[in-house]
Amino acid sequence: MTGIVNEMAQGTPDIRRQNHLGAVGDGFGALTFTGDVMLKRLDEEVYRKLQQTMTQGQPLDRAIANKVASAMKEWALENGCSHFCHWFQPLTGSTAEKHDAFLVPDDEGRAIARFSGDELIRGEPDASSFPSGGIRDTYEARGYTAWDATSPAFILKTGDTATLCIPTAFVSWTGEALDKKTPLLRSIQAVSKQAMRILRIFGTHKGVSQVITTLGSEQEYFLIDRDFYLRRPDLQICGRTLVGAPPPKGQQLDDHYFGAIDERVMAFMSEVERRLYELGVPVKTRHNEVAPGQYEIAPVFENANVATDHQMLMMHALRASAGHHGLVCLLHEKPFAQINGSGKHNNWSLATDTGVNLLDPRDEAHTNMQFLVFLLAVVRAIDVHADLLRASIASAGNDYRLGANEAPPAIVSVYLGEMLNDILDQLERGKPKSTKKGGRLDLGAHTLPQIPRHSSDRNRTSPFAFTGNKFEYRAIGSSASIAWPNTVLNTIIAESLDHLATRIEAEMEGTASEQKLQEVVMEALKDVIHRHRRVVFDGDNYDPRWHEEARRRGLPNLKSTVDCLPTLSSQKAVKLFGKYGVLSERELRARVEVLWEQYSTILGIEARTLVSMVRKTVLPQALRYQVELARAVTSAQAAGVDFEDTWTQLQECVQMIEELRAGTAAVGQAESQPVATSERRAMHIRDALVPAMARARAASDALEAVIPEDLWTLPTYAQMLFQR
Ligand code: ADP
Ligand code: MG
C-alpha cells in the first residue's frame, strides 16, 4: 500500500504529550497532577504503572493506588487544599462535586491528614437527587464514583479555597452509567477497536496500541455588565432574555466580529486563560464574535476524554472569572432574540497513539486508501445515523438557535470540499488518478507574499464539515456538555468502521495480496459513495432550496427537540448502542427519559418566569404609561387643545395591554395544563406553550418600544449589548 501516513503531520501537536507538562512551557498545568509533578513525587515503578493506566487503561493495583493517593495528598496540601472531591458529570449536564476533608481522627483522637488508595479509586456520594431516568429510586440510591485515571486530577481554586478534584465516572449500584463520562469512555474504546481493525487491514497497526479520538471544542459566549444582569430575572433564572425589544443596531454591520478587544474584556479573557493554563487546559484562541457582546475561546485539541473534562472546566472558568470584572458570562444558546446565538464547534478526528492523524489526506489523498476508508466511514455514519447525531445536540436552548441564519440547519449534511469531492467522482468512475492542488494565490501587490492556497474553500454553513484533517460538528449548543454528542459520534463511526472492516476482511479471505486489497477496498468505497453520497452537500445550507433538495434526497429534517428524542429510543438506536457496549437498552431509555423531562422542566421554568415578569414589571409599567396618556388626554381636553393624536396613542396602548394580558393568560393556561407522560407534556409544550410565550413576548416588546425610558425599568437590549 502506498501513501500511508506514518509520521506526525507537520504542525500537529503531539497528543501524547498534550496533557503533560512541557508541551506549552514552564508552569503549564501547575495545578494538575501530571507530568513533572507526578515525576517528582512518585517513584519510578509507581510512575510507570500509573502511566500505563493513564495511557492504556490498564488496571491499577491497590498498593500502587495507595502510593499515588499519598503523593496526591502531599501535593494538594502543599498547594493549600484541605479537602478533596470526586468530580463527576451527572445527567444534569453540569459537573458535580462533594467535598471531604483530608482530616480524620487517629486512635488517640488527634486529627491526621489521610487520603487512601480506596478513597482515590472509589467514592460513594449519596447522590440520590441526580436524574437517573428511573434507573434508581431514592430508597435504593447507592451510587459510586470511580476514578478515571486517564484524566488528570487537578486543584480547583474558589476564591482562597483550594480543592483537590479527582475526575470520576458515576455509576449506580448495579454498574449502570448515571453520568456522561462512562458512555463517552465506552464509545472511545469502541471506535478504537474498530479503527484498529482497519489499520490491521492496511498493515499500519505496528507499534500502535490504540486509536485515540481527538477533540478541540471552540466555545462562544456573551458578556454583559453584572448590574444589568441583576435587574433581569429572566437572565438570572433562565439564562436568556424572555422579553426585549430589538435595538436599532444589532449585528448588521459585522463590526464586532474580530474587532479590537476592549480593555475590560481583555482583562477578563486573560484571567480565564491564566486559570485554564494552570489547570492544564491548552487555550489557544480568543476573539470577538459576530454579535455585539459575543466572544469565542478555543483550546488546542486533546484526547476526547480529557478534552471533555477540560471543556467543562472552561465553562466553569468563564463563569467564575466574569464576576471579578463586574461582568456575567452567558453560555445560553440564545440569550438575545434576533441576533446570533452561541454554539460550540466540535473539531473531531482519530489518531493513532503514535501520533498519526487518520483523517489527514496529505498531498496525494487519492493514493491514500486508508485515509479514504476513514473518510467514507464518517460519511456513511452520518448518512445512516443523521437522526441520532441531530438528536444528540437537541435541547430546549438549542431549539431557539438551530435553523436560524446563524447556526447550521437541523438537516445534518456533510461538507467535503472540492478536492475530496473530485476524488469521490474519480472513485465512482474507477481508480482515482490525481489530487487537486490549491496552487498559489497572487495578491496583485508586489509587497505581499504569494501564499499557498488550500485545495478547497471553507464552508461556514455546513453542520458537519471536513476542515482539512478533521471534521467539525458545528451544531452543538454553547451550554451543552460535549460528552453526549461525541459519544453518539464515536458510536456511529465505530459502526461504520466495523461495517467496512467486516466487508473487506471477508472479501480478502485471509489473503495478503496488495493488488486484491486495492480492488476490494475500491469496491467497498464505491459502494459507500453510491449509497451514502446523498448526505454530502457543499452548497449554502441556509438556502431554502437546500431544504427542498434535502427532502428530495430523503434526509431527515428534525426541527425541534420533540421531533428528535423519539429517534433515540428507536430499535435502531437500542441495537446500535447495545452492540458496541456503549449503553444498554435500560441505560439508553433512562437517558432519553431525562432528556424529555429536562425539556419540559426548562420550558416550564421559562413560562413561569415570563408570567411573573409580565405581572410584576411589564404590566405595571404599561398601566402607568396608560395613566399618563389618559392624563395627557384629559388635560389637553381641559386646556381646549387638540388631543386627537394622544387619544389614538392611548387607544393603541390599551390594545397592546389587552394583547399582553391575553398572551400571558395563554402562557399560564398552557403551562398549568396537566399532561400524563413526559413525552406528551413535551409535545404539548412545543405546540401550545412555545407559541403562547412568543405571543406574550411580542406584546411586551411592542409596549417596550413605546413606553418612556423613565417608566421602563428592565435593562434594554441596547444597554446590555453595547454598554460594557
Ligand atoms: P477555525 O475552524 O475557527 O478556523 P482552527 O482551524 O484553528 O479554527 O481549529 C479549531 C479547533 O480545531 C482547535 O481547537 C484545534 O485544536 C482543533 N483541531 C485541530 N486539529 C485537530 C484534530 N486533528 N483533531 C481534533 N481537533 C483538532
Ligand atoms: Mg472552526
JSON list of N, CA, C and O and ligand atoms in Angstrom, two decimals, residues 12-13 214-218 284-285 287 296 298-302 345 347-350 357 458 460 467 469-470 472 474, ligand 1:
[
{"chain": "A", "resi": 12, "resn": "THR", "atom": "N", "xyz": [1.13, 19.26, 13.78]},
{"chain": "A", "resi": 12, "resn": "THR", "atom": "CA", "xyz": [0.15, 18.60, 14.62]},
{"chain": "A", "resi": 12, "resn": "THR", "atom": "C", "xyz": [0.74, 18.41, 16.01]},
{"chain": "A", "resi": 12, "resn": "THR", "atom": "O", "xyz": [1.79, 17.81, 16.15]},
{"chain": "A", "resi": 13, "resn": "PRO", "atom": "N", "xyz": [0.08, 18.92, 17.05]},
{"chain": "A", "resi": 13, "resn": "PRO", "atom": "CA", "xyz": [0.67, 18.75, 18.37]},
{"chain": "A", "resi": 13, "resn": "PRO", "atom": "C", "xyz": [0.70, 17.28, 18.75]},
{"chain": "A", "resi": 13, "resn": "PRO", "atom": "O", "xyz": [-0.14, 16.50, 18.31]},
{"chain": "A", "resi": 214, "resn": "THR", "atom": "N", "xyz": [-9.63, 12.48, 18.96]},
{"chain": "A", "resi": 214, "resn": "THR", "atom": "CA", "xyz": [-9.11, 13.81, 19.34]},
{"chain": "A", "resi": 214, "resn": "THR", "atom": "C", "xyz": [-10.21, 14.86, 19.20]},
{"chain": "A", "resi": 214, "resn": "THR", "atom": "O", "xyz": [-11.03, 14.80, 18.28]},
{"chain": "A", "resi": 215, "resn": "LEU", "atom": "N", "xyz": [-10.23, 15.80, 20.12]},
{"chain": "A", "resi": 215, "resn": "LEU", "atom": "CA", "xyz": [-11.29, 16.81, 20.17]},
{"chain": "A", "resi": 215, "resn": "LEU", "atom": "C", "xyz": [-10.77, 18.19, 20.51]},
{"chain": "A", "resi": 215, "resn": "LEU", "atom": "O", "xyz": [-9.97, 18.34, 21.43]},
{"chain": "A", "resi": 216, "resn": "GLY", "atom": "N", "xyz": [-11.23, 19.16, 19.78]},
{"chain": "A", "resi": 216, "resn": "GLY", "atom": "CA", "xyz": [-10.97, 20.55, 20.15]},
{"chain": "A", "resi": 216, "resn": "GLY", "atom": "C", "xyz": [-12.29, 21.29, 20.01]},
{"chain": "A", "resi": 216, "resn": "GLY", "atom": "O", "xyz": [-12.90, 21.26, 18.95]},
{"chain": "A", "resi": 217, "resn": "SER", "atom": "N", "xyz": [-12.74, 21.92, 21.09]},
{"chain": "A", "resi": 217, "resn": "SER", "atom": "CA", "xyz": [-14.08, 22.49, 21.03]},
{"chain": "A", "resi": 217, "resn": "SER", "atom": "C", "xyz": [-14.05, 24.01, 21.23]},
{"chain": "A", "resi": 217, "resn": "SER", "atom": "O", "xyz": [-13.71, 24.50, 22.29]},
{"chain": "A", "resi": 218, "resn": "GLU", "atom": "N", "xyz": [-14.40, 24.72, 20.17]},
{"chain": "A", "resi": 218, "resn": "GLU", "atom": "CA", "xyz": [-14.44, 26.18, 20.23]},
{"chain": "A", "resi": 218, "resn": "GLU", "atom": "C", "xyz": [-15.72, 26.59, 20.97]},
{"chain": "A", "resi": 218, "resn": "GLU", "atom": "O", "xyz": [-16.77, 26.05, 20.71]},
{"chain": "A", "resi": 284, "resn": "LYS", "atom": "N", "xyz": [-5.91, 28.44, 23.18]},
{"chain": "A", "resi": 284, "resn": "LYS", "atom": "CA", "xyz": [-5.10, 28.97, 22.09]},
{"chain": "A", "resi": 284, "resn": "LYS", "atom": "C", "xyz": [-5.68, 30.26, 21.49]},
{"chain": "A", "resi": 284, "resn": "LYS", "atom": "O", "xyz": [-4.95, 31.20, 21.21]},
{"chain": "A", "resi": 285, "resn": "THR", "atom": "N", "xyz": [-6.99, 30.30, 21.32]},
{"chain": "A", "resi": 285, "resn": "THR", "atom": "CA", "xyz": [-7.56, 31.37, 20.51]},
{"chain": "A", "resi": 285, "resn": "THR", "atom": "C", "xyz": [-8.56, 32.20, 21.30]},
{"chain": "A", "resi": 285, "resn": "THR", "atom": "O", "xyz": [-9.33, 31.65, 22.10]},
{"chain": "A", "resi": 287, "resn": "HIS", "atom": "N", "xyz": [-11.25, 35.73, 20.49]},
{"chain": "A", "resi": 287, "resn": "HIS", "atom": "CA", "xyz": [-11.63, 36.83, 19.59]},
{"chain": "A", "resi": 287, "resn": "HIS", "atom": "C", "xyz": [-13.06, 37.27, 19.81]},
{"chain": "A", "resi": 287, "resn": "HIS", "atom": "O", "xyz": [-13.86, 36.57, 20.44]},
{"chain": "A", "resi": 296, "resn": "GLU", "atom": "N", "xyz": [-15.35, 34.42, 21.61]},
{"chain": "A", "resi": 296, "resn": "GLU", "atom": "CA", "xyz": [-15.04, 32.99, 21.46]},
{"chain": "A", "resi": 296, "resn": "GLU", "atom": "C", "xyz": [-13.70, 32.66, 22.11]},
{"chain": "A", "resi": 296, "resn": "GLU", "atom": "O", "xyz": [-12.77, 33.47, 22.12]},
{"chain": "A", "resi": 298, "resn": "ALA", "atom": "N", "xyz": [-10.97, 29.16, 22.26]},
{"chain": "A", "resi": 298, "resn": "ALA", "atom": "CA", "xyz": [-10.76, 27.81, 21.72]},
{"chain": "A", "resi": 298, "resn": "ALA", "atom": "C", "xyz": [-9.45, 27.23, 22.24]},
{"chain": "A", "resi": 298, "resn": "ALA", "atom": "O", "xyz": [-8.45, 27.93, 22.35]},
{"chain": "A", "resi": 299, "resn": "PRO", "atom": "N", "xyz": [-9.50, 25.95, 22.58]},
{"chain": "A", "resi": 299, "resn": "PRO", "atom": "CA", "xyz": [-8.29, 25.28, 23.07]},
{"chain": "A", "resi": 299, "resn": "PRO", "atom": "C", "xyz": [-7.56, 24.58, 21.92]},
{"chain": "A", "resi": 299, "resn": "PRO", "atom": "O", "xyz": [-8.09, 24.47, 20.82]},
{"chain": "A", "resi": 300, "resn": "VAL", "atom": "N", "xyz": [-6.37, 24.10, 22.20]},
{"chain": "A", "resi": 300, "resn": "VAL", "atom": "CA", "xyz": [-5.73, 23.14, 21.31]},
{"chain": "A", "resi": 300, "resn": "VAL", "atom": "C", "xyz": [-6.37, 21.79, 21.61]},
{"chain": "A", "resi": 300, "resn": "VAL", "atom": "O", "xyz": [-6.71, 21.50, 22.76]},
{"chain": "A", "resi": 301, "resn": "PHE", "atom": "N", "xyz": [-6.51, 20.97, 20.59]},
{"chain": "A", "resi": 301, "resn": "PHE", "atom": "CA", "xyz": [-7.22, 19.70, 20.80]},
{"chain": "A", "resi": 301, "resn": "PHE", "atom": "C", "xyz": [-6.44, 18.76, 21.72]},
{"chain": "A", "resi": 301, "resn": "PHE", "atom": "O", "xyz": [-5.23, 18.84, 21.86]},
{"chain": "A", "resi": 302, "resn": "GLU", "atom": "N", "xyz": [-7.20, 17.84, 22.30]},
{"chain": "A", "resi": 302, "resn": "GLU", "atom": "CA", "xyz": [-6.62, 16.82, 23.19]},
{"chain": "A", "resi": 302, "resn": "GLU", "atom": "C", "xyz": [-7.39, 15.51, 22.98]},
{"chain": "A", "resi": 302, "resn": "GLU", "atom": "O", "xyz": [-8.33, 15.48, 22.19]},
{"chain": "A", "resi": 345, "resn": "HIS", "atom": "N", "xyz": [-18.13, 24.62, 18.35]},
{"chain": "A", "resi": 345, "resn": "HIS", "atom": "CA", "xyz": [-17.68, 23.87, 17.18]},
{"chain": "A", "resi": 345, "resn": "HIS", "atom": "C", "xyz": [-16.80, 22.73, 17.67]},
{"chain": "A", "resi": 345, "resn": "HIS", "atom": "O", "xyz": [-15.75, 22.95, 18.27]},
{"chain": "A", "resi": 347, "resn": "ASN", "atom": "N", "xyz": [-14.41, 20.04, 16.95]},
{"chain": "A", "resi": 347, "resn": "ASN", "atom": "CA", "xyz": [-13.45, 19.53, 15.97]},
{"chain": "A", "resi": 347, "resn": "ASN", "atom": "C", "xyz": [-13.02, 18.14, 16.39]},
{"chain": "A", "resi": 347, "resn": "ASN", "atom": "O", "xyz": [-12.50, 17.95, 17.49]},
{"chain": "A", "resi": 348, "resn": "TRP", "atom": "N", "xyz": [-13.23, 17.19, 15.50]},
{"chain": "A", "resi": 348, "resn": "TRP", "atom": "CA", "xyz": [-13.09, 15.78, 15.87]},
{"chain": "A", "resi": 348, "resn": "TRP", "atom": "C", "xyz": [-12.22, 15.04, 14.86]},
{"chain": "A", "resi": 348, "resn": "TRP", "atom": "O", "xyz": [-12.35, 15.25, 13.65]},
{"chain": "A", "resi": 349, "resn": "SER", "atom": "N", "xyz": [-11.35, 14.21, 15.35]},
{"chain": "A", "resi": 349, "resn": "SER", "atom": "CA", "xyz": [-10.59, 13.35, 14.45]},
{"chain": "A", "resi": 349, "resn": "SER", "atom": "C", "xyz": [-10.16, 12.08, 15.17]},
{"chain": "A", "resi": 349, "resn": "SER", "atom": "O", "xyz": [-10.45, 11.90, 16.36]},
{"chain": "A", "resi": 350, "resn": "LEU", "atom": "N", "xyz": [-9.50, 11.19, 14.43]},
{"chain": "A", "resi": 350, "resn": "LEU", "atom": "CA", "xyz": [-8.96, 9.97, 15.02]},
{"chain": "A", "resi": 350, "resn": "LEU", "atom": "C", "xyz": [-7.47, 9.96, 14.77]},
{"chain": "A", "resi": 350, "resn": "LEU", "atom": "O", "xyz": [-7.02, 10.33, 13.69]},
{"chain": "A", "resi": 357, "resn": "ASN", "atom": "N", "xyz": [-2.51, 11.32, 12.50]},
{"chain": "A", "resi": 357, "resn": "ASN", "atom": "CA", "xyz": [-3.91, 11.73, 12.31]},
{"chain": "A", "resi": 357, "resn": "ASN", "atom": "C", "xyz": [-4.50, 10.93, 11.15]},
{"chain": "A", "resi": 357, "resn": "ASN", "atom": "O", "xyz": [-4.07, 11.05, 10.00]},
{"chain": "A", "resi": 458, "resn": "ARG", "atom": "N", "xyz": [-13.59, 27.31, 2.40]},
{"chain": "A", "resi": 458, "resn": "ARG", "atom": "CA", "xyz": [-14.27, 26.91, 3.62]},
{"chain": "A", "resi": 458, "resn": "ARG", "atom": "C", "xyz": [-15.77, 27.02, 3.41]},
{"chain": "A", "resi": 458, "resn": "ARG", "atom": "O", "xyz": [-16.23, 27.79, 2.59]},
{"chain": "A", "resi": 460, "resn": "ARG", "atom": "N", "xyz": [-19.00, 27.84, 5.79]},
{"chain": "A", "resi": 460, "resn": "ARG", "atom": "CA", "xyz": [-19.36, 28.21, 7.15]},
{"chain": "A", "resi": 460, "resn": "ARG", "atom": "C", "xyz": [-20.78, 27.78, 7.52]},
{"chain": "A", "resi": 460, "resn": "ARG", "atom": "O", "xyz": [-21.22, 27.95, 8.66]},
{"chain": "A", "resi": 467, "resn": "THR", "atom": "N", "xyz": [-12.58, 19.82, 7.53]},
{"chain": "A", "resi": 467, "resn": "THR", "atom": "CA", "xyz": [-11.79, 21.04, 7.51]},
{"chain": "A", "resi": 467, "resn": "THR", "atom": "C", "xyz": [-10.29, 20.70, 7.45]},
{"chain": "A", "resi": 467, "resn": "THR", "atom": "O", "xyz": [-9.52, 21.07, 8.32]},
{"chain": "A", "resi": 469, "resn": "ASN", "atom": "N", "xyz": [-8.13, 18.24, 8.00]},
{"chain": "A", "resi": 469, "resn": "ASN", "atom": "CA", "xyz": [-7.62, 17.00, 8.59]},
{"chain": "A", "resi": 469, "resn": "ASN", "atom": "C", "xyz": [-8.47, 16.58, 9.79]},
{"chain": "A", "resi": 469, "resn": "ASN", "atom": "O", "xyz": [-8.01, 15.87, 10.68]},
{"chain": "A", "resi": 470, "resn": "LYS", "atom": "N", "xyz": [-9.70, 17.07, 9.81]},
{"chain": "A", "resi": 470, "resn": "LYS", "atom": "CA", "xyz": [-10.61, 16.77, 10.91]},
{"chain": "A", "resi": 470, "resn": "LYS", "atom": "C", "xyz": [-12.02, 17.12, 10.46]},
{"chain": "A", "resi": 470, "resn": "LYS", "atom": "O", "xyz": [-12.19, 17.82, 9.46]},
{"chain": "A", "resi": 472, "resn": "GLU", "atom": "N", "xyz": [-15.64, 18.98, 11.66]},
{"chain": "A", "resi": 472, "resn": "GLU", "atom": "CA", "xyz": [-16.10, 19.98, 12.62]},
{"chain": "A", "resi": 472, "resn": "GLU", "atom": "C", "xyz": [-17.62, 19.89, 12.71]},
{"chain": "A", "resi": 472, "resn": "GLU", "atom": "O", "xyz": [-18.31, 20.21, 11.75]},
{"chain": "A", "resi": 474, "resn": "ARG", "atom": "N", "xyz": [-20.74, 21.47, 14.03]},
{"chain": "A", "resi": 474, "resn": "ARG", "atom": "CA", "xyz": [-20.94, 22.85, 14.47]},
{"chain": "A", "resi": 474, "resn": "ARG", "atom": "C", "xyz": [-22.27, 23.13, 15.15]},
{"chain": "A", "resi": 474, "resn": "ARG", "atom": "O", "xyz": [-22.60, 24.27, 15.41]},
{"chain": "B", "resi": 1, "resn": "ADP", "atom": "P1", "xyz": [-11.33, 27.62, 12.94]},
{"chain": "B", "resi": 1, "resn": "ADP", "atom": "O1", "xyz": [-12.10, 26.44, 12.43]},
{"chain": "B", "resi": 1, "resn": "ADP", "atom": "O2", "xyz": [-12.18, 28.52, 13.79]},
{"chain": "B", "resi": 1, "resn": "ADP", "atom": "O3", "xyz": [-10.54, 28.32, 11.94]},
{"chain": "B", "resi": 1, "resn": "ADP", "atom": "P2", "xyz": [-8.93, 26.17, 13.79]},
{"chain": "B", "resi": 1, "resn": "ADP", "atom": "O4", "xyz": [-8.75, 25.61, 12.44]},
{"chain": "B", "resi": 1, "resn": "ADP", "atom": "O5", "xyz": [-7.83, 26.96, 14.37]},
{"chain": "B", "resi": 1, "resn": "ADP", "atom": "O6", "xyz": [-10.29, 27.02, 13.98]},
{"chain": "B", "resi": 1, "resn": "ADP", "atom": "O7", "xyz": [-9.16, 24.93, 14.74]},
{"chain": "B", "resi": 1, "resn": "ADP", "atom": "C1", "xyz": [-10.22, 24.83, 15.57]},
{"chain": "B", "resi": 1, "resn": "ADP", "atom": "C2", "xyz": [-10.01, 23.74, 16.58]},
{"chain": "B", "resi": 1, "resn": "ADP", "atom": "O8", "xyz": [-9.71, 22.50, 15.93]},
{"chain": "B", "resi": 1, "resn": "ADP", "atom": "C3", "xyz": [-8.88, 23.97, 17.59]},
{"chain": "B", "resi": 1, "resn": "ADP", "atom": "O9", "xyz": [-9.37, 23.71, 18.86]},
{"chain": "B", "resi": 1, "resn": "ADP", "atom": "C4", "xyz": [-7.87, 22.92, 17.17]},
{"chain": "B", "resi": 1, "resn": "ADP", "atom": "O10", "xyz": [-7.04, 22.49, 18.23]},
{"chain": "B", "resi": 1, "resn": "ADP", "atom": "C5", "xyz": [-8.78, 21.81, 16.70]},
{"chain": "B", "resi": 1, "resn": "ADP", "atom": "N1", "xyz": [-8.09, 20.77, 15.93]},
{"chain": "B", "resi": 1, "resn": "ADP", "atom": "C6", "xyz": [-7.08, 20.91, 15.08]},
{"chain": "B", "resi": 1, "resn": "ADP", "atom": "N2", "xyz": [-6.66, 19.69, 14.64]},
{"chain": "B", "resi": 1, "resn": "ADP", "atom": "C7", "xyz": [-7.45, 18.77, 15.25]},
{"chain": "B", "resi": 1, "resn": "ADP", "atom": "C8", "xyz": [-7.53, 17.34, 15.23]},
{"chain": "B", "resi": 1, "resn": "ADP", "atom": "N3", "xyz": [-6.69, 16.61, 14.50]},
{"chain": "B", "resi": 1, "resn": "ADP", "atom": "N4", "xyz": [-8.47, 16.75, 15.99]},
{"chain": "B", "resi": 1, "resn": "ADP", "atom": "C9", "xyz": [-9.30, 17.46, 16.73]},
{"chain": "B", "resi": 1, "resn": "ADP", "atom": "N5", "xyz": [-9.29, 18.79, 16.77]},
{"chain": "B", "resi": 1, "resn": "ADP", "atom": "C10", "xyz": [-8.37, 19.44, 16.06]}
]
